[in-house]
């Protein structure tokens, strides 16, 4: 259809063949609109409940929701045991591909069952009980998935910390959750090199003045590199897990039993521990995985490229696909290791049919050029997905053309750590896709775009397509967060205070409608940046910068960047007695942020400036700094204390 047109089409319907075999049908919307709670009850029936729920939703204590009230289930049983009981023990759960070429393992559901039982028994042996917290700080190895499921099986909450995070970031998360156990690996492979990982755990536990809550460190041997060892505290996975019993009877927990904590950036420097619970979370991840990814567990090979350190890895590597008995690829390394062909080789080798990734990676592939992709047979692919940030239409079309042979549907899924599962997305085979738009709320989900007063910004020819507003979720959903660990005031304040009167959840994103009623998510409107799909708060980076002895003040903004969506740009004022702001200092500060937070938070640019633009009340005007960073004419400077500061800032750049 595109070949004959000079202009790229603005809408893409799925082929008749795809629609005919699709899991989703348009009547899902009708069912959900007619009887929302009945619809969700039907979705909950995908799971195996030990005790059925007596009520779908209790929102009487809003914003604290209870979904599937009185129901009891075991999440790990639903992800593993029940498939084995159904005779699917021989089905591959995970095709694991290590970073070193040739390093691979195939794990069936039967094997996964044994591994999870052994790990659960080992955790019990280490003193873990339901309600305890375990930090998981691991690369993408099968044991990481096993560790998460073993925690779930015991009703122990996991807090997965991305293995690219620093010791300081890990420490903050261990301390906030008061974790009793850390599960890690000796080292990890990074671009062909084995680098230490457990060292950071040791550093995190011993740093600070207070005694750590950590009683044991459970270590998977991954690289064999030398590892510091604390007798009595540290234990090898192969010692305690491999020798544990392969039998374990799962206990059923309340539907609202907490499943995990996942820390994410907010508008302050302190990360928030987002709480997710069991029945609702698993219902919505399984439901969305079934329909949005059109999964046919008997034949599909699914690959979500996200790391388990992010919510996408939780919901669409671990819980959703495993609840649905899917076969998936788990890849340990980076896309360019050993060279740019790696992802395409994996797709070809395993016959991947569904591929879900981030727009930033699509843009990286574009930069590498289509010759790389074209060197491979990608004809197994039948559905593509994106998540994490808006995808520019050009990248969308390239993705469909090069990965999808100009044929496959693309599901652009909008959601957040807080929502737990996909919320706004096309249903493949049903929805007519528009490149750049996540289209509509999924059946059972309700969202709207509103102005400051909560009035709907209706798509209308008069308003055109340019009126934008705030994205809100105006009805509770099963996988919604249940709060912020240890700070429920912050939970109310962050998400529920802006539209308190209406009782709506404020997502923090700007959005608009098009004339067809599709939603276009425009990006964060708060002080949260989105760099390559990673959420980083300006305050977190600022606090890492001012932590440096030479920095007096810092202001950080996200400036739009062609490649990473946004790029981190920092403006710093140095201490009076410190050396000049030469390149050496800038390099040192960039390294400091990478050390303090993670390399993903390393500012792209740091400008040493004599002053920062402030309002009379002392608030830094980031909006103006963004104008400077993006090379724009200055916006309204009327509230600025000293408009002349920009002269100085411009000169300093
Ligand atoms: C923020 C949430 C959901 C897992 C990955 C990120 C942005 C996410 C989209 C999309 C436009 C998107 C939003 C959102 N975002 N998906 N399809 N289109 N923007 O999870 O780290 O919690 O970040 O990512 O700004 O608020 P997260």
XYZ file of C-alpha atoms and ligand atoms in Angstrom:
680
model
C 0.000 0.000 0.000
C 2.854 2.434 0.692
C 4.773 1.646 -2.464
C 2.532 3.521 -4.802
C 1.996 6.576 -2.629
C 4.518 9.349 -2.498
C 3.324 10.411 0.908
C 3.512 8.003 3.827
C 0.079 6.908 4.994
C -1.093 8.221 8.330
C -3.055 5.140 9.320
C -2.326 1.450 9.159
C -4.945 -1.252 9.472
C -3.901 -4.843 10.092
C -4.187 -7.272 7.216
C -7.338 -9.363 6.931
C -5.242 -12.443 7.675
C -3.949 -10.972 10.907
C -7.392 -9.773 11.972
C -8.923 -13.175 11.266
C -6.541 -14.941 13.650
C -6.272 -12.189 16.283
C -6.974 -12.915 19.933
C -8.687 -9.543 20.234
C -12.036 -8.644 18.756
C -13.869 -5.331 18.827
C -16.531 -6.683 21.167
C -14.031 -6.578 24.049
C -14.657 -2.832 24.179
C -18.423 -3.388 24.208
C -18.210 -5.934 26.990
C -15.986 -3.652 29.103
C -18.169 -0.596 28.470
C -21.329 -2.455 29.346
C -20.040 -4.077 32.510
C -16.564 -2.971 33.504
C -16.301 -5.004 36.683
C -17.813 -8.062 35.054
C -15.250 -7.683 32.304
C -12.410 -7.655 34.842
C -13.888 -10.628 36.677
C -13.761 -12.509 33.375
C -10.098 -11.529 32.958
C -9.307 -12.683 36.496
C -10.655 -16.068 35.498
C -7.534 -16.542 33.349
C -5.814 -17.235 36.652
C -6.084 -20.156 38.974
C -7.500 -19.031 42.333
C -7.262 -21.252 45.356
C -10.126 -19.309 46.907
C -12.433 -17.420 44.532
C -12.899 -13.689 45.098
C -16.203 -12.469 46.496
C -16.085 -8.928 45.098
C -14.291 -7.512 42.061
C -13.364 -4.084 43.414
C -13.511 -2.286 46.715
C -12.508 1.348 46.224
C -14.225 2.641 49.346
C -10.875 3.620 50.823
C -9.730 5.481 47.687
C -7.029 5.914 46.491
C -6.273 2.538 48.048
C -7.947 -0.084 45.909
C -8.661 -3.712 46.684
C -9.149 -5.900 43.636
C -10.627 -9.387 43.699
C -11.487 -9.139 47.361
C -11.082 -12.275 49.490
C -9.571 -14.163 46.567
C -6.454 -16.168 47.343
C -3.806 -17.327 44.908
C -0.140 -18.050 44.530
C 1.476 -15.991 41.777
C 4.341 -18.428 41.128
C 1.912 -21.340 40.968
C 0.057 -19.432 38.261
C 3.251 -18.737 36.319
C 4.778 -22.190 36.546
C 3.095 -25.109 38.340
C -0.240 -24.941 36.614
C 1.357 -25.238 33.181
C 3.268 -28.318 34.296
C 0.078 -29.756 35.789
C -1.633 -29.155 32.450
C 0.959 -31.389 30.780
C 3.100 -28.601 29.369
C 6.247 -29.421 31.354
C 8.184 -30.024 28.134
C 7.331 -26.624 26.648
C 10.226 -24.183 26.518
C 9.689 -21.305 28.914
C 12.985 -19.544 28.276
C 15.476 -19.620 25.438
C 18.330 -17.955 27.245
C 21.110 -16.382 25.243
C 24.175 -15.224 27.201
C 26.217 -12.271 26.116
C 29.258 -14.397 25.157
C 28.387 -15.962 21.811
C 27.554 -19.639 22.161
C 26.545 -19.340 25.789
C 22.930 -20.515 25.844
C 20.437 -22.524 27.849
C 16.962 -23.796 27.186
C 14.659 -24.010 30.173
C 11.359 -25.846 29.979
C 8.414 -25.151 32.258
C 9.214 -28.453 34.000
C 12.769 -27.305 34.689
C 11.616 -23.876 35.734
C 9.296 -25.534 38.230
C 12.143 -27.477 39.827
C 14.417 -24.434 39.892
C 11.780 -22.241 41.520
C 10.951 -24.895 44.134
C 14.609 -25.345 45.031
C 15.171 -21.595 45.252
C 12.052 -21.152 47.410
C 13.295 -23.849 49.782
C 16.733 -22.221 49.908
C 15.227 -18.816 50.705
C 13.178 -20.371 53.483
C 16.398 -21.923 54.773
C 17.963 -18.458 54.853
C 15.149 -17.293 57.124
C 12.902 -15.481 54.652
C 9.218 -15.327 55.520
C 6.140 -13.886 53.801
C 6.218 -10.088 53.923
C 10.042 -9.816 54.039
C 11.923 -7.891 51.343
C 14.673 -9.212 49.094
C 16.811 -7.035 46.825
C 17.681 -8.635 43.486
C 20.697 -7.067 41.784
C 21.438 -9.272 38.822
C 22.077 -9.233 35.101
C 19.688 -10.972 32.712
C 20.404 -14.553 33.686
C 17.754 -17.250 34.191
C 18.464 -17.259 37.941
C 17.155 -13.702 38.109
C 13.746 -14.877 36.882
C 13.916 -17.885 39.203
C 14.756 -15.589 42.127
C 11.764 -13.353 41.431
C 9.418 -16.325 41.171
C 10.842 -17.922 44.324
C 10.099 -14.709 46.218
C 6.590 -14.591 44.773
C 6.042 -18.200 45.761
C 6.860 -17.395 49.389
C 4.942 -14.132 49.533
C 8.280 -12.356 49.969
C 8.504 -9.005 48.190
C 11.289 -8.571 45.702
C 12.863 -5.255 44.910
C 14.792 -5.642 41.688
C 17.547 -3.082 41.298
C 18.925 -2.626 37.775
C 22.447 -4.110 37.723
C 23.709 -0.973 35.984
C 22.927 1.069 39.092
C 25.730 2.130 41.397
C 26.458 0.858 44.911
C 25.045 4.124 46.264
C 21.759 3.678 44.394
C 21.579 0.056 45.544
C 22.223 1.073 49.136
C 19.431 3.633 49.091
C 17.003 0.972 47.844
C 18.168 -1.730 50.269
C 17.902 0.663 53.194
C 14.509 2.071 52.266
C 13.006 -1.415 51.890
C 14.970 -2.841 54.844
C 15.887 -5.837 52.738
C 17.078 -8.931 54.608
C 18.658 -10.613 51.634
C 20.414 -9.490 48.469
C 20.601 -11.872 45.517
C 23.356 -11.027 43.050
C 26.023 -12.489 40.769
C 29.795 -12.473 41.146
C 30.099 -10.398 38.003
C 28.419 -9.606 34.743
C 29.365 -9.395 31.093
C 29.482 -5.951 29.631
C 30.499 -5.695 25.995
C 32.574 -8.818 26.086
C 34.214 -8.072 29.427
C 33.511 -9.738 32.758
C 33.118 -6.963 35.306
C 32.503 -7.289 39.053
C 29.010 -6.891 40.448
C 28.984 -8.342 43.952
C 31.646 -5.799 44.926
C 28.960 -3.129 44.704
C 26.734 -5.140 47.042
C 29.528 -5.276 49.609
C 30.046 -1.562 49.242
C 26.323 -0.890 49.610
C 26.062 -2.995 52.758
C 29.134 -1.623 54.495
C 28.674 2.050 53.582
C 27.150 4.425 56.111
C 27.163 4.368 59.856
C 24.096 2.266 60.643
C 24.236 -1.505 60.537
C 22.678 -2.884 57.366
C 19.442 -4.863 57.531
C 20.987 -7.400 55.150
C 21.603 -10.767 56.790
C 22.757 -12.732 53.761
C 24.015 -12.242 50.244
C 23.123 -15.037 47.846
C 25.545 -15.150 44.942
C 25.139 -16.795 41.552
C 28.450 -17.630 39.917
C 28.175 -16.098 36.473
C 31.612 -14.958 35.345
C 33.972 -16.757 37.721
C 35.858 -13.548 38.432
C 37.326 -13.161 41.862
C 34.875 -12.019 44.478
C 35.290 -10.678 48.003
C 33.647 -13.022 50.493
C 32.204 -12.496 53.928
C 32.024 -15.863 55.719
C 28.682 -16.517 57.348
C 26.949 -13.718 55.467
C 27.640 -14.707 51.874
C 26.368 -17.934 50.348
C 26.742 -19.407 46.899
C 23.583 -20.134 44.947
C 25.053 -23.436 43.735
C 25.605 -24.502 47.341
C 22.216 -23.741 48.837
C 19.848 -23.833 45.861
C 21.154 -26.858 44.010
C 21.083 -28.956 47.180
C 17.587 -27.859 48.211
C 14.552 -30.079 47.716
C 12.923 -29.845 44.257
C 9.480 -30.100 45.875
C 7.671 -27.166 47.381
C 4.007 -26.707 48.177
C 2.860 -23.215 47.305
C 0.841 -21.304 49.855
C -2.064 -19.199 48.638
C -1.949 -15.519 49.593
C -4.590 -12.852 49.666
C -5.184 -11.126 46.348
C -3.885 -7.911 47.922
C -0.763 -9.522 49.358
C 2.192 -7.359 48.237
C 4.133 -8.930 45.377
C 6.987 -6.506 44.839
C 8.486 -3.086 45.237
C 10.053 -1.320 42.321
C 11.854 1.963 42.793
C 11.316 4.693 40.261
C 12.273 8.322 39.947
C 9.963 11.050 41.027
C 10.219 14.786 41.174
C 12.434 14.757 44.256
C 15.855 13.206 44.614
C 14.529 10.280 46.633
C 13.325 7.350 44.532
C 9.843 6.002 45.260
C 9.272 2.363 46.111
C 6.178 1.573 44.054
C 4.084 -1.175 45.642
C 2.327 -3.781 43.519
C 0.118 -6.567 44.825
C -0.849 -10.008 43.573
C -4.258 -10.790 42.060
C -4.942 -7.540 40.222
C -1.398 -7.203 38.959
C -1.276 -10.723 37.574
C -4.742 -10.399 36.060
C -3.902 -7.276 34.103
C -0.418 -8.386 33.013
C -1.813 -11.719 31.782
C -4.806 -10.055 30.115
C -2.770 -7.410 28.307
C -0.072 -9.885 27.340
C -2.722 -12.116 25.780
C -4.505 -9.447 23.738
C -1.929 -6.729 23.096
C 0.727 -9.237 22.054
C -1.777 -11.609 20.489
C 0.124 -14.429 22.131
C -0.414 -17.993 20.897
C 1.594 -19.914 23.499
C 1.708 -23.080 21.381
C 3.457 -21.460 18.446
C 4.832 -18.023 19.284
C 8.360 -17.161 20.296
C 8.079 -13.905 22.145
C 10.904 -11.514 22.940
C 10.657 -8.452 25.139
C 14.085 -6.824 25.233
C 13.594 -4.972 28.529
C 15.816 -5.582 31.526
C 14.165 -7.107 34.594
C 15.359 -4.005 36.473
C 12.463 -2.059 34.941
C 8.726 -2.563 35.168
C 8.616 -3.766 31.560
C 10.864 -6.650 32.560
C 8.613 -7.469 35.508
C 5.338 -7.391 33.614
C 6.341 -8.512 30.119
C 9.363 -10.734 30.700
C 8.363 -12.418 33.935
C 4.741 -12.253 35.051
C 2.598 -11.727 31.931
C 4.324 -14.187 29.573
C 4.825 -16.866 32.215
C 1.238 -16.592 33.458
C 0.228 -17.255 29.849
C 2.597 -20.199 29.405
C 4.511 -18.452 26.628
C 7.887 -19.372 25.154
C 10.279 -16.464 25.212
C 13.805 -15.311 24.536
C 15.867 -13.857 27.381
C 19.053 -12.134 26.266
C 21.800 -11.098 28.648
C 23.762 -8.562 26.651
C 23.629 -5.296 24.785
C 22.452 -5.020 21.163
C 25.932 -4.293 19.802
C 27.715 -7.187 21.387
C 29.785 -8.574 19.755
C 28.452 -6.518 16.840
C 25.309 -4.802 15.549
C 23.910 -8.032 14.161
C 23.164 -9.584 17.535
C 19.440 -8.894 17.870
C 18.787 -9.875 14.270
C 20.737 -13.088 14.722
C 18.697 -13.922 17.794
C 15.419 -13.260 15.985
C 16.555 -15.524 13.172
C 17.992 -18.247 15.380
C 14.933 -18.695 17.575
C 12.327 -17.729 15.004
C 11.065 -14.833 17.128
C 7.488 -13.970 16.180
C 6.742 -11.082 18.573
C 9.347 -8.439 19.354
C 8.800 -5.697 21.950
C 11.388 -2.977 22.463
C 12.006 0.725 23.110
C 11.850 3.516 20.497
C 15.398 4.525 21.362
C 16.643 1.130 20.232
C 14.655 1.393 17.012
C 16.406 4.703 16.359
C 19.760 3.062 17.081
C 18.981 0.364 14.520
C 18.046 3.103 12.050
C 21.375 4.772 12.643
C 23.197 1.511 12.007
C 21.387 1.254 8.705
C 18.978 -1.241 7.236
C 21.738 -3.291 5.614
C 22.359 -4.896 8.971
C 18.748 -5.950 9.362
C 18.475 -6.929 5.725
C 21.326 -9.394 6.136
C 18.943 -11.564 8.167
C 15.776 -13.486 7.633
C 13.252 -11.753 9.864
C 10.205 -13.310 8.232
C 9.162 -15.059 11.470
C 8.146 -11.681 12.950
C 4.403 -11.102 12.907
C 3.909 -8.433 15.575
C 6.059 -5.583 16.893
C 5.743 -3.428 19.979
C 7.231 -0.329 21.564
C 7.217 1.152 25.041
C 8.878 3.784 27.172
C 8.518 7.032 25.258
C 6.660 8.449 22.316
C 7.908 6.960 19.049
C 8.484 9.399 16.236
C 6.476 8.416 13.138
C 9.623 8.096 11.052
C 11.052 5.473 13.402
C 7.652 3.745 13.551
C 7.539 3.414 9.753
C 11.142 2.266 9.553
C 10.465 -0.370 12.228
C 7.406 -1.678 10.401
C 9.165 -1.636 7.077
C 12.494 -3.168 8.093
C 11.458 -5.515 10.904
C 7.918 -6.105 9.809
C 8.230 -6.394 6.012
C 5.792 -3.491 5.698
C 3.120 -5.765 7.033
C 3.087 -6.357 10.777
C 1.003 -4.377 13.228
C 2.902 -2.301 15.795
C 1.534 -1.890 19.288
C 2.697 1.372 20.859
C 1.950 0.730 24.529
C 1.644 3.591 26.993
C 1.963 2.737 30.658
C 4.135 3.393 33.695
C 5.856 1.700 36.599
C 2.854 2.851 38.601
C 0.211 1.403 36.286
C 1.889 -2.020 36.389
C 0.658 -3.044 32.946
C -0.259 -1.585 29.570
C -3.075 0.986 29.653
C -3.263 2.746 26.306
C -2.443 0.664 23.261
C -3.833 -0.579 19.991
C -5.375 -4.040 19.968
C -3.643 -5.721 17.058
C -6.099 -6.845 14.417
C -8.750 -4.453 15.707
C -7.273 -0.967 16.009
C -6.228 1.101 13.034
C -2.740 2.244 14.041
C -1.368 5.742 13.657
C 2.410 6.087 13.842
C 3.253 8.046 16.993
C -0.008 7.485 18.839
C -0.678 4.842 21.487
C -4.307 5.219 20.277
C -6.920 4.329 22.926
C -7.325 3.007 26.439
C -7.533 -0.783 26.435
C -10.895 -2.409 27.175
C -11.543 -2.024 30.912
C -9.283 1.037 31.156
C -10.462 4.613 31.249
C -8.308 7.653 30.522
C -8.905 11.206 29.454
C -7.027 14.329 28.498
C -8.109 17.320 30.555
C -7.221 20.934 31.225
C -6.171 22.448 34.560
C -9.742 22.375 35.796
C -10.383 18.822 34.782
C -12.457 19.701 31.735
C -12.178 17.234 28.916
C -10.197 18.557 25.981
C -12.504 17.185 23.386
C -11.283 16.356 19.940
C -13.121 18.833 17.762
C -12.536 20.493 14.420
C -12.655 23.881 16.195
C -9.887 23.060 18.637
C -7.905 21.215 16.014
C -5.358 18.676 17.081
C -3.070 20.984 18.941
C -4.847 21.547 22.209
C -2.974 19.554 24.790
C -3.629 18.837 28.418
C -2.960 16.367 31.204
C -3.357 12.653 30.912
C -5.468 11.264 33.752
C -6.813 7.826 34.562
C -10.364 8.337 35.734
C -11.192 4.839 36.932
C -9.217 2.355 39.042
C -7.562 -0.578 37.257
C -6.438 -3.963 38.626
C -2.653 -3.520 38.334
C -2.610 -0.006 39.778
C 0.062 0.774 42.333
C -1.103 0.396 45.910
C 1.164 3.080 47.261
C 4.706 4.218 47.914
C 6.676 2.127 50.367
C 6.841 3.911 53.696
C 5.300 7.123 52.394
C 1.589 6.977 51.682
C 1.342 10.768 52.049
C 3.647 11.115 49.100
C 1.468 8.604 47.229
C -1.633 10.771 47.708
C 0.254 13.956 47.030
C 1.998 12.796 43.849
C -0.823 11.070 42.049
C -4.136 11.954 43.636
C -3.972 15.576 44.780
C -3.997 17.410 41.451
C -7.491 16.148 40.574
C -8.522 15.244 44.116
C -12.037 16.551 43.658
C -12.681 14.199 40.770
C -10.716 11.322 42.322
C -8.523 10.889 39.245
C -5.003 9.568 38.952
C -2.597 12.153 37.554
C -0.062 10.414 35.318
C 2.444 13.260 34.971
C 2.270 13.169 31.168
C 0.992 15.757 28.756
C -1.243 14.470 25.963
C -3.625 15.502 23.215
C -6.383 13.982 21.099
C -6.485 13.835 17.345
C -9.701 14.261 15.418
C -10.249 10.507 15.399
C -10.159 10.421 19.188
C -6.723 8.827 19.450
C -4.520 9.885 22.337
C -1.025 11.220 21.625
C 1.200 11.148 24.695
C 3.543 14.120 24.559
C 5.915 13.351 27.431
C 6.407 14.276 31.063
C 5.230 17.615 32.273
C 6.955 17.326 35.651
C 10.649 17.416 36.496
C 11.179 13.894 35.310
C 13.326 13.270 32.261
C 13.011 10.392 29.847
C 16.373 9.371 28.468
C 16.237 6.380 26.155
C 13.064 5.295 27.909
C 14.640 5.523 31.362
C 13.044 7.718 33.916
C 15.478 9.996 35.698
C 14.542 12.898 37.895
C 16.242 16.252 37.523
C 16.500 16.436 41.319
C 18.373 13.139 41.540
C 21.028 14.323 39.105
C 21.194 17.712 40.796
C 21.799 16.110 44.148
C 24.564 13.927 42.706
C 26.197 17.073 41.309
C 25.973 19.155 44.448
C 27.351 16.147 46.329
C 30.650 16.972 44.641
C 32.803 19.194 46.815
C 33.438 21.723 44.053
C 29.819 22.321 43.133
C 27.843 25.050 44.817
C 24.602 24.796 42.873
C 23.217 22.759 40.029
C 20.192 22.831 37.762
C 19.384 19.987 35.426
C 16.994 19.886 32.495
C 15.994 17.370 29.864
C 16.474 18.819 26.408
C 14.996 17.089 23.400
C 17.485 14.877 21.677
C 17.103 13.236 18.321
C 18.554 9.974 19.475
C 17.681 9.478 23.130
C 14.359 11.338 23.262
C 15.716 13.645 25.914
C 19.293 14.343 26.933
C 20.450 15.466 30.359
C 21.879 18.974 30.340
C 23.290 20.386 33.565
C 24.191 23.903 34.580
C 26.480 24.175 37.579
C 27.935 26.933 39.677
C 31.291 26.006 41.145
C 32.459 26.843 44.644
C 34.285 30.130 44.793
C 37.578 28.545 45.774
C 37.533 25.752 43.213
C 39.551 25.651 40.037
C 38.166 26.907 36.749
C 35.392 25.107 34.955
C 37.694 23.475 32.451
C 37.069 20.266 30.588
C 38.717 18.270 33.312
C 36.163 19.449 35.870
C 33.265 18.774 33.528
C 34.516 15.251 32.853
C 34.929 14.646 36.545
C 31.380 15.801 37.260
C 29.940 13.629 34.523
C 31.806 10.646 35.962
C 30.576 11.548 39.436
C 26.931 11.347 38.350
C 27.555 8.012 36.626
C 29.148 6.715 39.839
C 26.470 8.097 42.130
C 23.444 7.015 40.103
C 24.243 5.066 36.960
C 25.913 5.596 33.605
C 22.431 6.137 32.141
C 22.167 9.314 34.233
C 25.476 10.775 33.020
C 24.753 14.292 31.699
C 25.356 14.785 28.018
C 26.492 18.337 28.637
C 27.554 20.218 31.741
C 27.884 23.959 31.562
C 29.736 25.850 34.226
C 27.865 29.105 34.706
C 28.247 32.072 37.020
C 24.566 32.174 37.998
C 21.278 30.319 37.626
C 17.993 31.904 36.578
C 15.726 32.151 39.617
C 12.370 33.567 40.437
C 12.013 36.020 43.256
C 10.999 33.162 45.508
C 14.236 31.369 44.681
C 12.844 28.683 42.397
C 15.108 27.757 39.525
C 13.367 28.408 36.216
C 14.058 25.174 34.409
C 11.770 26.136 31.574
C 14.171 28.901 30.621
C 17.178 26.650 30.943
C 15.452 24.230 28.625
C 15.022 27.065 26.130
C 18.732 27.733 26.355
C 19.635 24.051 26.117
C 17.447 23.580 23.052
C 18.784 26.738 21.454
C 15.438 28.563 21.482
C 14.602 32.171 22.000
C 13.870 32.760 25.665
C 10.287 32.394 26.784
C 8.654 34.681 29.311
C 11.336 36.056 31.641
C 9.111 38.455 33.530
C 9.206 36.549 36.805
C 12.951 36.302 36.726
C 14.874 38.029 39.478
C 17.734 39.079 37.240
C 17.139 38.741 33.486
C 20.793 39.541 32.840
C 21.881 36.110 34.063
C 21.219 34.712 30.609
C 23.829 36.875 29.066
C 26.297 35.257 31.424
C 24.934 31.735 30.842
C 25.064 32.118 27.072
C 28.608 33.389 27.266
C 29.600 30.452 29.397
C 28.350 27.880 26.875
C 6.706 7.103 31.470
C 6.720 5.946 32.420
C 6.044 1.541 30.944
C 7.326 0.932 30.999
C 8.504 1.755 30.610
C 8.578 3.119 31.231
C 6.613 7.370 29.153
C 5.926 5.045 28.446
C 5.093 5.423 26.468
C 4.501 5.432 25.170
C 4.717 7.755 25.161
C 5.489 6.666 27.019
C 5.592 8.257 29.804
C 5.324 7.580 31.123
N 6.021 6.390 28.251
N 5.390 4.460 27.374
N 4.114 4.307 24.566
N 4.329 6.632 24.567
N 5.303 7.820 26.373
O 8.094 3.122 32.542
O 9.892 4.357 33.742
O 7.588 4.191 34.711
O 8.051 5.633 32.709
O 7.273 6.694 30.225
O 6.148 9.527 29.998
O 4.810 8.448 32.113
P 8.426 4.302 33.514
